[in-house]
């Protein structure tokens, strides 16, 4: 005879859903500006900037593919195989590595400074920070899916 007063264990889908959501956000962040070149002149009181989106370079394409893999693992985890959501740690960690490699390549550009006349320097834009945050969050949430699969309600 079943006891109706004891709570039934329910599955925890929060972390698995978070894996899928962070994967989608990682894909979206590849469309944002990652880097740029700023040229400023105090002499004329203005400046110019040229931005590069994530998908404009090979590192952004690799991050996009890793984000799509994270989404696929997250959706597979939501479909009932939670251990697949934990496998999203591989493409998410790869995306972190690719983003760090992009930063090391992007900051290698030389800055030119001619005082008040002209200053030219490379800059990192908000899209790169968003991509790094999403990749780290995807790594963390995919690891958290391994913790406890069932909790009492």
PDB file of C-alpha atoms in Angstrom, residues 56-143:
ATOM      1  CA  UNK A  56      33.551  38.320 -37.654  1.00  0.00           C
ATOM      2  CA  UNK A  57      36.587  36.233 -36.694  1.00  0.00           C
ATOM      3  CA  UNK A  58      37.479  32.586 -36.259  1.00  0.00           C
ATOM      4  CA  UNK A  59      37.419  32.746 -32.454  1.00  0.00           C
ATOM      5  CA  UNK A  60      33.835  33.951 -32.589  1.00  0.00           C
ATOM      6  CA  UNK A  61      32.853  31.122 -34.922  1.00  0.00           C
ATOM      7  CA  UNK A  62      34.416  28.580 -32.548  1.00  0.00           C
ATOM      8  CA  UNK A  63      32.548  30.175 -29.654  1.00  0.00           C
ATOM      9  CA  UNK A  64      29.306  30.088 -31.655  1.00  0.00           C
ATOM     10  CA  UNK A  65      29.725  26.365 -32.367  1.00  0.00           C
ATOM     11  CA  UNK A  66      30.532  25.717 -28.696  1.00  0.00           C
ATOM     12  CA  UNK A  67      27.431  27.689 -27.682  1.00  0.00           C
ATOM     13  CA  UNK A  68      25.265  25.652 -30.051  1.00  0.00           C
ATOM     14  CA  UNK A  69      26.706  22.457 -28.552  1.00  0.00           C
ATOM     15  CA  UNK A  70      25.904  23.713 -25.043  1.00  0.00           C
ATOM     16  CA  UNK A  71      22.329  24.422 -26.150  1.00  0.00           C
ATOM     17  CA  UNK A  72      22.043  20.943 -27.680  1.00  0.00           C
ATOM     18  CA  UNK A  73      23.331  19.274 -24.504  1.00  0.00           C
ATOM     19  CA  UNK A  74      21.024  21.411 -22.373  1.00  0.00           C
ATOM     20  CA  UNK A  75      17.967  20.559 -24.447  1.00  0.00           C
ATOM     21  CA  UNK A  76      18.914  16.871 -24.412  1.00  0.00           C
ATOM     22  CA  UNK A  77      19.153  17.120 -20.634  1.00  0.00           C
ATOM     23  CA  UNK A  78      15.700  18.664 -20.469  1.00  0.00           C
ATOM     24  CA  UNK A  79      14.317  15.808 -22.557  1.00  0.00           C
ATOM     25  CA  UNK A  80      15.104  13.357 -19.789  1.00  0.00           C
ATOM     26  CA  UNK A  81      18.795  12.514 -19.993  1.00  0.00           C
ATOM     27  CA  UNK A  82      20.267  14.787 -17.362  1.00  0.00           C
ATOM     28  CA  UNK A  83      23.761  13.355 -17.719  1.00  0.00           C
ATOM     29  CA  UNK A  84      23.911  14.842 -21.223  1.00  0.00           C
ATOM     30  CA  UNK A  85      23.536  18.309 -19.709  1.00  0.00           C
ATOM     31  CA  UNK A  86      26.647  17.573 -17.651  1.00  0.00           C
ATOM     32  CA  UNK A  87      28.553  16.891 -20.879  1.00  0.00           C
ATOM     33  CA  UNK A  88      28.015  20.544 -21.801  1.00  0.00           C
ATOM     34  CA  UNK A  89      31.024  21.277 -19.604  1.00  0.00           C
ATOM     35  CA  UNK A  90      33.293  20.274 -22.501  1.00  0.00           C
ATOM     36  CA  UNK A  91      32.153  22.832 -25.108  1.00  0.00           C
ATOM     37  CA  UNK A  92      31.617  25.464 -22.399  1.00  0.00           C
ATOM     38  CA  UNK A  93      35.174  25.069 -21.101  1.00  0.00           C
ATOM     39  CA  UNK A  94      36.408  25.105 -24.685  1.00  0.00           C
ATOM     40  CA  UNK A  95      34.576  28.399 -25.208  1.00  0.00           C
ATOM     41  CA  UNK A  96      36.324  29.856 -22.146  1.00  0.00           C
ATOM     42  CA  UNK A  97      39.668  28.770 -23.582  1.00  0.00           C
ATOM     43  CA  UNK A  98      38.859  30.259 -27.003  1.00  0.00           C
ATOM     44  CA  UNK A  99      37.797  33.546 -25.416  1.00  0.00           C
ATOM     45  CA  UNK A 100      41.044  33.771 -23.461  1.00  0.00           C
ATOM     46  CA  UNK A 101      42.977  33.033 -26.657  1.00  0.00           C
ATOM     47  CA  UNK A 102      41.045  35.817 -28.412  1.00  0.00           C
ATOM     48  CA  UNK A 103      42.011  38.213 -25.648  1.00  0.00           C
ATOM     49  CA  UNK A 104      45.688  37.295 -25.894  1.00  0.00           C
ATOM     50  CA  UNK A 105      45.626  37.812 -29.668  1.00  0.00           C
ATOM     51  CA  UNK A 106      43.591  41.028 -29.549  1.00  0.00           C
ATOM     52  CA  UNK A 107      45.660  42.841 -26.964  1.00  0.00           C
ATOM     53  CA  UNK A 108      48.817  42.171 -28.902  1.00  0.00           C
ATOM     54  CA  UNK A 109      48.107  45.186 -31.099  1.00  0.00           C
ATOM     55  CA  UNK A 110      50.286  48.185 -30.517  1.00  0.00           C
ATOM     56  CA  UNK A 111      48.928  51.441 -29.184  1.00  0.00           C
ATOM     57  CA  UNK A 112      50.038  54.674 -30.779  1.00  0.00           C
ATOM     58  CA  UNK A 113      50.070  57.811 -28.680  1.00  0.00           C
ATOM     59  CA  UNK A 114      51.153  61.141 -30.089  1.00  0.00           C
ATOM     60  CA  UNK A 115      50.048  63.173 -27.096  1.00  0.00           C
ATOM     61  CA  UNK A 116      47.086  65.454 -27.764  1.00  0.00           C
ATOM     62  CA  UNK A 117      47.473  65.067 -31.504  1.00  0.00           C
ATOM     63  CA  UNK A 118      46.387  61.432 -31.949  1.00  0.00           C
ATOM     64  CA  UNK A 119      45.881  58.318 -29.853  1.00  0.00           C
ATOM     65  CA  UNK A 120      45.076  54.932 -31.415  1.00  0.00           C
ATOM     66  CA  UNK A 121      44.482  51.851 -29.268  1.00  0.00           C
ATOM     67  CA  UNK A 122      42.706  48.490 -29.387  1.00  0.00           C
ATOM     68  CA  UNK A 123      39.841  47.986 -26.924  1.00  0.00           C
ATOM     69  CA  UNK A 124      37.784  45.045 -25.698  1.00  0.00           C
ATOM     70  CA  UNK A 125      34.029  45.598 -25.995  1.00  0.00           C
ATOM     71  CA  UNK A 126      31.123  44.448 -23.818  1.00  0.00           C
ATOM     72  CA  UNK A 127      30.258  41.494 -26.081  1.00  0.00           C
ATOM     73  CA  UNK A 128      33.489  39.721 -25.173  1.00  0.00           C
ATOM     74  CA  UNK A 129      32.744  40.154 -21.472  1.00  0.00           C
ATOM     75  CA  UNK A 130      29.217  38.855 -22.024  1.00  0.00           C
ATOM     76  CA  UNK A 131      30.539  35.822 -23.896  1.00  0.00           C
ATOM     77  CA  UNK A 132      33.058  35.063 -21.163  1.00  0.00           C
ATOM     78  CA  UNK A 133      30.398  35.389 -18.467  1.00  0.00           C
ATOM     79  CA  UNK A 134      28.031  33.076 -20.367  1.00  0.00           C
ATOM     80  CA  UNK A 135      30.761  30.506 -21.011  1.00  0.00           C
ATOM     81  CA  UNK A 136      31.762  30.476 -17.345  1.00  0.00           C
ATOM     82  CA  UNK A 137      28.112  30.241 -16.289  1.00  0.00           C
ATOM     83  CA  UNK A 138      27.530  27.354 -18.711  1.00  0.00           C
ATOM     84  CA  UNK A 139      30.569  25.568 -17.305  1.00  0.00           C
ATOM     85  CA  UNK A 140      29.362  26.050 -13.732  1.00  0.00           C
ATOM     86  CA  UNK A 141      25.752  25.058 -14.358  1.00  0.00           C
ATOM     87  CA  UNK A 142      26.738  21.966 -16.320  1.00  0.00           C
ATOM     88  CA  UNK A 143      28.919  20.895 -13.406  1.00  0.00           C
TER      89      UNK A 143
END
